[in-house]
Rosetta silent file (secondary structure, phi, psi, omega in degrees, C-alpha in Angstrom):
SEQUENCE: TLMIICCFSTSASIKGNTLFSDLSFANLKNNFIMLFGQENFLISLGNSMFISTIASFIGVAVASLVAYSSLAFPGRVNKFVVKLAMAAMLIPEATLLVPLFIYYRELHLLNTYTGVILASLSVPFLVYLFGQSSESFSSELIKASRIDGASEIKTYFRVFLPAMRDVMIAGAIIAFVNAWNSVLIPVVIIQSKELITNTIFLNALGSIWFSDYAMLMLGLVISTVPVILIFLICSKPFGRAIIRQ
SCORE:     score description
SCORE:     0.000 S_00000001
   1 L     0.000  -45.177 -179.992    0.000    0.000    0.000 S_00000001
   2 H   -62.722  -36.238  178.921    2.781    2.417    0.934 S_00000001
   3 H   -63.729  -40.010  178.273    4.526    1.654   -2.355 S_00000001
   4 H   -67.466  -40.655  179.022    1.363    2.601   -4.283 S_00000001
   5 H   -61.599  -37.795 -179.448    0.982    5.803   -2.248 S_00000001
   6 H   -63.366  -23.813  178.856    4.558    6.763   -3.121 S_00000001
   7 L   -66.604  -23.381 -179.533    3.599    6.701   -6.805 S_00000001
   8 L   -92.961    6.637 -177.601    1.381    9.758   -6.173 S_00000001
   9 L  -116.283 -167.675  177.043    4.216   11.694   -4.545 S_00000001
  10 L  -120.710  162.208  179.965    7.607   13.066   -5.526 S_00000001
  11 H   -62.870  -36.674  179.863   11.096   11.934   -4.724 S_00000001
  12 H   -65.140  -39.364  179.696   11.722   15.111   -2.718 S_00000001
  13 H   -68.409  -37.827  178.796    8.643   14.479   -0.547 S_00000001
  14 H   -65.663  -43.033  179.835    9.667   10.873    0.084 S_00000001
  15 H   -69.499  -32.858 -175.912   13.171   11.915    1.107 S_00000001
  16 L   -90.441   10.221  179.600   11.877   14.808    3.223 S_00000001
  17 L    59.286   31.154  176.860    9.373   12.712    5.201 S_00000001
  18 L  -120.667   40.798 -173.681    6.493   14.769    3.787 S_00000001
  19 H   -57.965  -48.792 -172.086    4.981   11.953    1.756 S_00000001
  20 H   -81.088   -5.681 -179.878    1.311   12.474    2.661 S_00000001
  21 H   -93.885   -3.175 -175.919    1.392   16.248    2.229 S_00000001
  22 L  -138.257   50.030  179.759    2.175   16.138   -1.496 S_00000001
  23 L   -99.855  129.998  179.279   -0.068   13.479   -3.032 S_00000001
  24 L  -162.569  157.256  176.341   -1.677   14.210   -6.413 S_00000001
  25 H   -70.164  -22.884  177.082   -2.548   12.661   -9.747 S_00000001
  26 H   -65.782  -39.407  176.615   -0.258   15.234  -11.352 S_00000001
  27 H   -65.432  -40.272  178.114    2.693   13.650   -9.568 S_00000001
  28 H   -61.601  -42.780  179.163    1.537   10.206  -10.725 S_00000001
  29 H   -62.766  -43.352  179.105    1.337   11.466  -14.314 S_00000001
  30 H   -63.768  -38.918  178.815    4.821   12.970  -14.097 S_00000001
  31 H   -65.601  -39.236  176.661    6.197    9.740  -12.649 S_00000001
  32 H   -62.247  -45.392 -178.125    4.609    7.771  -15.501 S_00000001
  33 H   -62.325  -43.606 -178.673    6.099   10.141  -18.083 S_00000001
  34 H   -68.137  -40.484 -178.018    9.546    9.938  -16.515 S_00000001
  35 H   -67.292  -49.146 -178.724    9.441    6.147  -16.110 S_00000001
  36 H   -74.958  -10.661  173.107    8.251    5.379  -19.643 S_00000001
  37 L   -80.626  -14.119  176.381   10.702    7.976  -20.893 S_00000001
  38 L   -66.593  136.071 -171.895   13.525    5.790  -19.654 S_00000001
  39 L   -60.519  -37.577 -169.070   15.189    4.146  -22.629 S_00000001
  40 L  -107.393    5.980 -174.443   15.234    0.585  -21.324 S_00000001
  41 H   -65.739  -54.561 -179.329   12.066    0.263  -19.233 S_00000001
  42 H   -65.234  -35.270  177.307    9.766   -1.265  -21.852 S_00000001
  43 H   -62.983  -42.023 -179.118   12.662   -3.319  -23.238 S_00000001
  44 H   -66.295  -38.710  177.474   13.348   -4.717  -19.764 S_00000001
  45 H   -63.699  -44.829  179.076    9.680   -5.633  -19.263 S_00000001
  46 H   -63.238  -42.453  178.686    9.557   -7.422  -22.606 S_00000001
  47 H   -63.815  -44.639  179.873   12.802   -9.280  -21.920 S_00000001
  48 H   -63.287  -41.140  178.689   11.645  -10.395  -18.476 S_00000001
  49 H   -63.261  -44.694 -179.504    8.311  -11.586  -19.848 S_00000001
  50 H   -65.064  -49.434 -177.327    9.995  -13.549  -22.642 S_00000001
  51 H   -64.637  -44.064 -178.094   12.715  -15.085  -20.456 S_00000001
  52 H   -66.039  -40.627 -179.798   10.347  -15.962  -17.598 S_00000001
  53 H   -64.488  -48.819 -179.375    7.768  -17.539  -19.920 S_00000001
  54 H   -64.702  -42.121 -179.202   10.297  -19.697  -21.776 S_00000001
  55 H   -63.455  -37.975  179.867   12.089  -20.661  -18.543 S_00000001
  56 H   -68.742  -40.684  178.744    8.817  -21.742  -16.917 S_00000001
  57 H   -64.896  -45.132 -179.660    7.805  -23.879  -19.920 S_00000001
  58 H   -64.888  -44.304 -179.580   11.216  -25.563  -20.136 S_00000001
  59 H   -60.387  -44.959  179.057   11.357  -26.144  -16.376 S_00000001
  60 H   -65.243  -41.197 -179.597    7.898  -27.736  -16.275 S_00000001
  61 H   -62.858  -46.924 -179.130    8.666  -29.887  -19.325 S_00000001
  62 H   -65.347  -45.468 -178.355   11.944  -31.203  -17.896 S_00000001
  63 H   -65.030  -39.301  179.213   10.510  -31.814  -14.410 S_00000001
  64 H   -67.856  -35.726  176.931    7.440  -33.617  -15.764 S_00000001
  65 H   -66.464  -40.232  177.714    9.629  -35.848  -17.923 S_00000001
  66 H   -63.957  -43.706  179.668   11.794  -36.734  -14.921 S_00000001
  67 H   -63.970  -41.238 -179.783    8.696  -37.515  -12.839 S_00000001
  68 H   -67.006  -42.180 -178.973    7.204  -39.653  -15.617 S_00000001
  69 H   -64.367  -34.804  178.481   10.436  -41.569  -16.207 S_00000001
  70 H   -69.272  -26.311  176.597   10.735  -42.365  -12.498 S_00000001
  71 H   -84.141  -44.323 -175.635    7.210  -43.838  -12.603 S_00000001
  72 H   -75.633  -32.212 -178.105    7.438  -45.591  -15.967 S_00000001
  73 L  -130.553   68.306 -178.646   10.985  -46.897  -15.498 S_00000001
  74 L   -63.537  138.664 -179.004   11.618  -47.279  -11.768 S_00000001
  75 L   175.603  177.012 -176.775   15.215  -48.025  -10.906 S_00000001
  76 H   -66.231  -36.936 -177.255   18.364  -46.812   -9.202 S_00000001
  77 H   -63.993  -47.345  179.828   19.348  -44.449  -12.013 S_00000001
  78 H   -64.508  -40.283  177.634   16.075  -42.528  -11.946 S_00000001
  79 H   -63.113  -38.712  178.842   16.097  -42.352   -8.165 S_00000001
  80 H   -65.186  -40.695  179.417   19.659  -41.027   -8.268 S_00000001
  81 H   -62.837  -42.559  179.351   18.692  -38.319  -10.797 S_00000001
  82 H   -64.161  -44.905  179.293   15.804  -37.187   -8.597 S_00000001
  83 H   -65.495  -36.478  177.999   17.996  -37.084   -5.478 S_00000001
  84 H   -64.926  -41.511  178.357   20.706  -35.214   -7.392 S_00000001
  85 H   -64.927  -39.132  179.001   18.201  -32.586   -8.523 S_00000001
  86 H   -69.006  -36.210  178.511   16.915  -32.166   -4.978 S_00000001
  87 H   -66.162  -27.571  179.517   20.487  -31.865   -3.645 S_00000001
  88 H   -63.653  -24.195  178.981   21.067  -29.029   -6.124 S_00000001
  89 H   -67.949  -18.212 -178.221   18.589  -26.908   -4.127 S_00000001
  90 H   -84.045   -9.798 -177.929   21.087  -26.870   -1.256 S_00000001
  91 L   -83.311  122.203  178.070   23.754  -25.077   -3.310 S_00000001
  92 L   -63.246  138.381 -176.808   23.797  -21.291   -2.655 S_00000001
  93 H   -61.872  -34.950 -176.917   23.286  -19.300   -5.830 S_00000001
  94 H   -63.779  -30.538 -178.939   26.198  -16.978   -5.048 S_00000001
  95 H   -71.468  -13.314 -177.927   28.689  -19.861   -5.148 S_00000001
  96 H   -91.962   -7.350 -172.071   27.765  -20.530   -8.783 S_00000001
  97 H   -60.929  -53.972 -176.094   28.627  -17.061  -10.104 S_00000001
  98 H   -67.131  -52.605  179.086   32.309  -17.540  -10.937 S_00000001
  99 H   -61.985  -35.872  179.122   32.161  -21.110  -12.335 S_00000001
 100 H   -66.727  -39.169  178.534   28.982  -20.282  -14.262 S_00000001
 101 H   -63.332  -45.158  179.428   30.595  -17.185  -15.771 S_00000001
 102 H   -63.925  -43.464  179.999   33.653  -19.176  -16.879 S_00000001
 103 H   -62.758  -44.705 -179.998   31.478  -21.979  -18.231 S_00000001
 104 H   -67.519  -35.839  179.413   29.244  -19.570  -20.148 S_00000001
 105 H   -64.441  -41.678  179.694   32.243  -17.696  -21.519 S_00000001
 106 H   -66.986  -32.641 -179.204   33.736  -20.892  -22.948 S_00000001
 107 L   -91.841    2.451  179.976   30.386  -21.840  -24.523 S_00000001
 108 L    59.105   41.657  179.097   29.806  -18.287  -25.842 S_00000001
 109 L  -104.187   -2.015  177.169   26.550  -18.006  -23.886 S_00000001
 110 L   -66.659  140.850  177.423   27.330  -14.685  -22.225 S_00000001
 111 L    58.501   42.200  176.041   24.962  -11.877  -23.191 S_00000001
 112 L  -133.210  153.680  176.300   22.520  -14.213  -24.948 S_00000001
 113 H   -62.132  -38.040 -178.989   18.874  -15.066  -24.347 S_00000001
 114 H   -60.541  -44.611 -179.923   19.817  -18.743  -24.194 S_00000001
 115 H   -63.001  -43.508 -179.098   22.296  -18.133  -21.393 S_00000001
 116 H   -67.342  -40.711  179.818   19.860  -16.071  -19.323 S_00000001
 117 H   -64.111  -45.301  179.583   17.030  -18.588  -19.808 S_00000001
 118 H   -62.013  -37.256  179.987   19.237  -21.528  -18.782 S_00000001
 119 H   -75.248  -15.968 -177.410   20.376  -19.621  -15.690 S_00000001
 120 L   -97.281    0.699 -178.577   16.753  -18.795  -14.794 S_00000001
 121 L   -69.591  144.756  178.128   15.478  -22.375  -14.777 S_00000001
 122 L  -113.439   42.864 -173.513   14.004  -23.733  -11.542 S_00000001
 123 H   -59.900  -46.071 -177.972   14.470  -27.401  -12.447 S_00000001
 124 H   -56.131  -47.229  179.750   15.606  -28.724   -9.014 S_00000001
 125 H   -67.552  -39.798 -179.173   12.547  -27.420   -7.174 S_00000001
 126 H   -66.119  -34.999  175.496   10.190  -28.410   -9.980 S_00000001
 127 H   -62.785  -42.107  176.990   11.603  -31.951   -9.961 S_00000001
 128 H   -63.505  -43.736 -179.180   10.875  -32.097   -6.241 S_00000001
 129 H   -61.944  -48.923 -179.658    7.356  -30.692   -6.782 S_00000001
 130 H   -68.517  -35.467  179.666    6.497  -33.144   -9.545 S_00000001
 131 H   -63.827  -41.668  178.692    8.140  -36.010   -7.688 S_00000001
 132 H   -68.561  -40.828 -177.231    6.015  -35.453   -4.605 S_00000001
 133 H   -72.494  -32.818 -177.148    2.815  -34.989   -6.592 S_00000001
 134 H   -73.432   -9.507  177.932    3.396  -37.996   -8.843 S_00000001
 135 H   -64.872  -25.756  178.436    3.408  -40.312   -5.812 S_00000001
 136 H   -86.960   -3.568  179.306   -0.397  -40.191   -5.909 S_00000001
 137 L   -86.860  126.086 -177.451   -0.394  -41.130   -9.608 S_00000001
 138 L   -76.137  124.336  177.098   -1.052  -44.832  -10.122 S_00000001
 139 H   -68.472  -15.116  178.143    1.599  -46.570  -12.219 S_00000001
 140 H   -64.928  -27.371  177.280   -1.120  -49.056  -13.187 S_00000001
 141 H   -65.916  -37.430  177.767   -2.472  -46.427  -15.576 S_00000001
 142 H   -66.843  -42.157  178.836    0.842  -46.457  -17.430 S_00000001
 143 H   -64.453  -41.180  178.585    0.797  -50.250  -17.602 S_00000001
 144 H   -63.966  -37.689  178.771   -2.795  -50.237  -18.860 S_00000001
 145 H   -65.723  -38.786  177.630   -1.875  -47.695  -21.525 S_00000001
 146 H   -65.680  -39.511  178.710    0.975  -49.900  -22.707 S_00000001
 147 H   -62.240  -35.345  178.924   -1.352  -52.898  -22.893 S_00000001
 148 L   -75.042   -2.937  176.574   -3.680  -50.847  -25.097 S_00000001
 149 L    93.947    8.795 -179.588   -0.752  -50.320  -27.472 S_00000001
 150 L   -77.389  142.263  176.846    0.043  -46.707  -26.643 S_00000001
 151 L   -75.999  169.935  179.504    3.637  -45.538  -26.971 S_00000001
 152 H   -63.988  -37.815  179.743    5.501  -43.903  -24.099 S_00000001
 153 H   -65.370  -43.281  179.553    5.106  -40.490  -25.727 S_00000001
 154 H   -65.713  -39.901  178.066    1.372  -40.975  -26.149 S_00000001
 155 H   -64.317  -40.180  179.742    1.046  -42.203  -22.559 S_00000001
 156 H   -62.132  -46.518 -175.524    3.018  -39.202  -21.323 S_00000001
 157 H   -79.536  -34.220 -172.167    0.857  -36.655  -23.158 S_00000001
 158 H  -101.728  -15.926 -179.100   -2.568  -38.300  -22.861 S_00000001
 159 H  -115.617  -53.061 -173.693   -2.414  -40.030  -19.486 S_00000001
 160 H   -73.657  -52.898 -175.973    0.268  -38.513  -17.277 S_00000001
 161 H   -61.562  -43.572  177.148    0.101  -34.796  -18.124 S_00000001
 162 H   -59.099  -35.024  179.199   -3.713  -34.454  -17.845 S_00000001
 163 H   -72.138  -21.498 -177.585   -3.539  -36.010  -14.370 S_00000001
 164 L  -106.167   21.711 -174.276   -0.794  -33.541  -13.402 S_00000001
 165 H   -57.582  -48.804 -178.326   -2.525  -30.451  -14.812 S_00000001
 166 H   -63.546  -38.932  179.187   -2.798  -28.572  -11.503 S_00000001
 167 H   -66.797  -38.030  177.692    0.804  -29.352  -10.610 S_00000001
 168 H   -62.265  -43.246  179.295    1.957  -28.134  -14.013 S_00000001
 169 H   -64.830  -44.697  178.766    0.160  -24.816  -13.516 S_00000001
 170 H   -62.484  -43.938  178.818    1.552  -24.403   -9.996 S_00000001
 171 H   -63.334  -39.374  178.956    5.048  -25.287  -11.182 S_00000001
 172 H   -64.806  -39.846  178.578    4.801  -22.852  -14.093 S_00000001
 173 H   -64.111  -47.500 -179.250    3.745  -20.031  -11.754 S_00000001
 174 H   -62.612  -43.517  179.483    6.593  -20.723   -9.326 S_00000001
 175 H   -65.122  -38.779  178.762    9.129  -21.009  -12.148 S_00000001
 176 H   -63.155  -46.579 -178.668    7.825  -17.787  -13.747 S_00000001
 177 H   -64.371  -42.297  178.888    8.096  -15.838  -10.495 S_00000001
 178 H   -61.856  -43.489  178.995   11.600  -17.155   -9.788 S_00000001
 179 H   -69.089  -37.664 -179.921   12.782  -16.206  -13.279 S_00000001
 180 H   -64.640  -38.107 -176.734   11.018  -12.821  -13.101 S_00000001
 181 H   -90.690   -5.184 -177.054   12.688  -11.943   -9.791 S_00000001
 182 L   -65.721  133.403 -179.346   16.114  -13.356  -10.648 S_00000001
 183 L  -139.659  -31.475 -172.536   18.849  -10.731  -10.555 S_00000001
 184 L   -64.688  -51.786 -178.958   22.099  -12.146   -9.145 S_00000001
 185 L   -77.866  -43.512  177.775   23.089  -14.396  -12.053 S_00000001
 186 H   -57.020  -34.190 -178.460   21.471  -12.378  -14.909 S_00000001
 187 H   -68.180  -21.610  176.780   23.370   -9.263  -13.870 S_00000001
 188 H   -85.255  -36.152 -175.892   26.598  -11.225  -14.427 S_00000001
 189 H   -79.660  -41.530 -175.344   25.533  -12.793  -17.729 S_00000001
 190 L   -78.976  128.360 -176.786   23.852   -9.786  -19.353 S_00000001
 191 L  -129.970   17.678  178.173   26.315   -7.264  -20.758 S_00000001
 192 L  -145.369  156.523 -179.686   24.177   -5.085  -23.029 S_00000001
 193 H   -69.578  -24.554 -177.754   21.146   -2.843  -22.702 S_00000001
 194 H   -68.259  -23.976 -177.590   19.251   -4.855  -25.325 S_00000001
 195 H  -108.080    5.557 -175.684   19.020   -7.880  -23.002 S_00000001
 196 L   -60.490  137.653  178.540   18.468   -6.068  -19.702 S_00000001
 197 L   -96.708  169.117 -175.552   15.740   -7.572  -17.510 S_00000001
 198 H   -64.428  -38.641 -179.880   13.238   -5.734  -15.357 S_00000001
 199 H   -66.010  -37.955  178.067   14.959   -6.593  -12.073 S_00000001
 200 H   -67.940  -39.758  178.465   18.289   -5.268  -13.336 S_00000001
 201 H   -62.274  -47.055  179.892   16.596   -2.092  -14.582 S_00000001
 202 H   -66.348  -35.008  176.970   14.873   -1.518  -11.225 S_00000001
 203 H   -63.812  -36.519  177.277   18.091   -2.286   -9.394 S_00000001
 204 H   -69.373  -35.610  177.828   19.798    0.413  -11.448 S_00000001
 205 H   -64.415  -32.169 -177.846   17.021    2.890  -10.587 S_00000001
 206 L   -92.628   14.422 -179.038   17.637    2.264   -6.899 S_00000001
 207 L   -79.882  171.926 -179.653   21.402    2.739   -7.087 S_00000001
 208 L   -69.173  -16.661 -179.042   23.352    5.545   -5.441 S_00000001
 209 L   -87.317  -10.656 -178.842   23.704    7.203   -8.838 S_00000001
 210 L  -141.472  124.158 -170.955   19.959    7.533   -9.335 S_00000001
 211 L  -134.361   36.337  174.640   17.603    8.465   -6.521 S_00000001
 212 L   -87.060   89.565 -172.493   14.145    9.249   -7.934 S_00000001
 213 H   -70.478  -28.956  178.094   12.273    7.114   -5.426 S_00000001
 214 H   -65.148  -44.474  177.792    8.798    8.030   -6.679 S_00000001
 215 H   -67.521  -36.362  177.435    9.621    6.732  -10.143 S_00000001
 216 H   -63.507  -42.705  178.503   11.263    3.667   -8.608 S_00000001
 217 H   -63.484  -39.182  178.080    8.113    2.880   -6.594 S_00000001
 218 H   -65.010  -40.649  177.289    5.994    3.192   -9.736 S_00000001
 219 H   -62.844  -38.877  178.352    8.349    0.840  -11.567 S_00000001
 220 H   -66.475  -40.253  178.985    8.082   -1.689   -8.739 S_00000001
 221 H   -63.589  -45.830 -179.134    4.290   -1.505   -8.784 S_00000001
 222 H   -64.397  -37.082 -177.565    4.145   -2.033  -12.543 S_00000001
 223 H   -70.220  -21.061  178.434    6.606   -4.932  -12.346 S_00000001
 224 H   -86.547  -15.149 -176.762    4.398   -6.768   -9.854 S_00000001
 225 H   -60.294  -49.307 -179.730    1.259   -6.528  -12.031 S_00000001
 226 H   -58.309  -40.959 -179.035    2.089   -9.480  -14.376 S_00000001
 227 H   -65.414  -43.540  179.996    2.875  -11.769  -11.431 S_00000001
 228 H   -64.884  -42.923  179.994   -0.312  -10.814   -9.581 S_00000001
 229 H   -62.458  -44.305  179.710   -2.466  -11.280  -12.699 S_00000001
 230 H   -62.311  -42.524 -179.324   -1.006  -14.720  -13.407 S_00000001
 231 H   -66.386  -41.626 -179.753   -1.551  -15.803   -9.813 S_00000001
 232 H   -64.709  -39.817 -179.257   -5.149  -14.516   -9.734 S_00000001
 233 H   -67.567  -37.047 -175.101   -6.003  -16.273  -13.000 S_00000001
 234 L  -108.805   23.381 -174.446   -4.453  -19.572  -11.873 S_00000001
 235 H   -66.434  -38.065 -177.950   -5.166  -19.374   -8.138 S_00000001
 236 H   -66.038  -53.255  176.713   -7.596  -22.320   -8.018 S_00000001
 237 H   -63.898  -31.143  177.213   -5.357  -24.938   -9.689 S_00000001
 238 H   -63.162  -45.010  178.477   -2.395  -23.535   -7.756 S_00000001
 239 H   -63.431  -40.629  179.159   -4.267  -24.082   -4.473 S_00000001
 240 H   -65.022  -37.625 -179.576   -5.292  -27.600   -5.465 S_00000001
 241 H   -68.307  -37.636  179.950   -1.699  -28.478   -6.353 S_00000001
 242 H   -69.078  -41.157  178.467   -0.374  -27.210   -3.012 S_00000001
 243 H   -64.807  -29.728 -178.209   -3.022  -29.135   -1.077 S_00000001
 244 H   -67.288  -23.781 -175.975   -2.094  -32.226   -3.077 S_00000001
 245 L   -64.129    0.000    0.000    1.441  -32.239   -1.672 S_00000001
């Protein structure tokens, strides 16, 4: 609420502790003009939307395939892959910066959409989410599908995925939010204004070199709108998936 109120004020009023004495729609209009006048704001929003959407789709696809393979082909190898993915969640993100930078540099993935998308994936958590949810999925359905002559691909798309619909939506939302809010690794990978994401742009607005807090608050409010809309639209399946755990 306070962040929204700051959008109707000025940076001078926020700094001078006179926030509520200078609220007006004229200030909001000026903040909008200044924010959208920034060269990279709309570019950063578009980049974040593209990267987050692709990262969420890839993450859900990979995690669902891992969950299906562990059900369809139970064995030590699949169990090891699942445990390895879950163990990856214990690794602090900051410890990956230097090796990831060197690795990306050798593969020429620095300052590319591919590099940012790969770094924004939430595969370890999604593998855990799908693994827990798939425990309630009967493997007998897979066996019955095979008896009916269906291939593994057909069974995956027509039997497994429909049963995991709510989990897929919940996983996509979580992966989208994680990619949307990611800043530590993207700020190392991205080296041009054309690929700047929304979090990096907002981080630059809040630096010591730029201190228009009213415009920064407006940028933060606008950046939360896509996440809130997605959650509101998918709140019911998201709730069902969480209860299912």
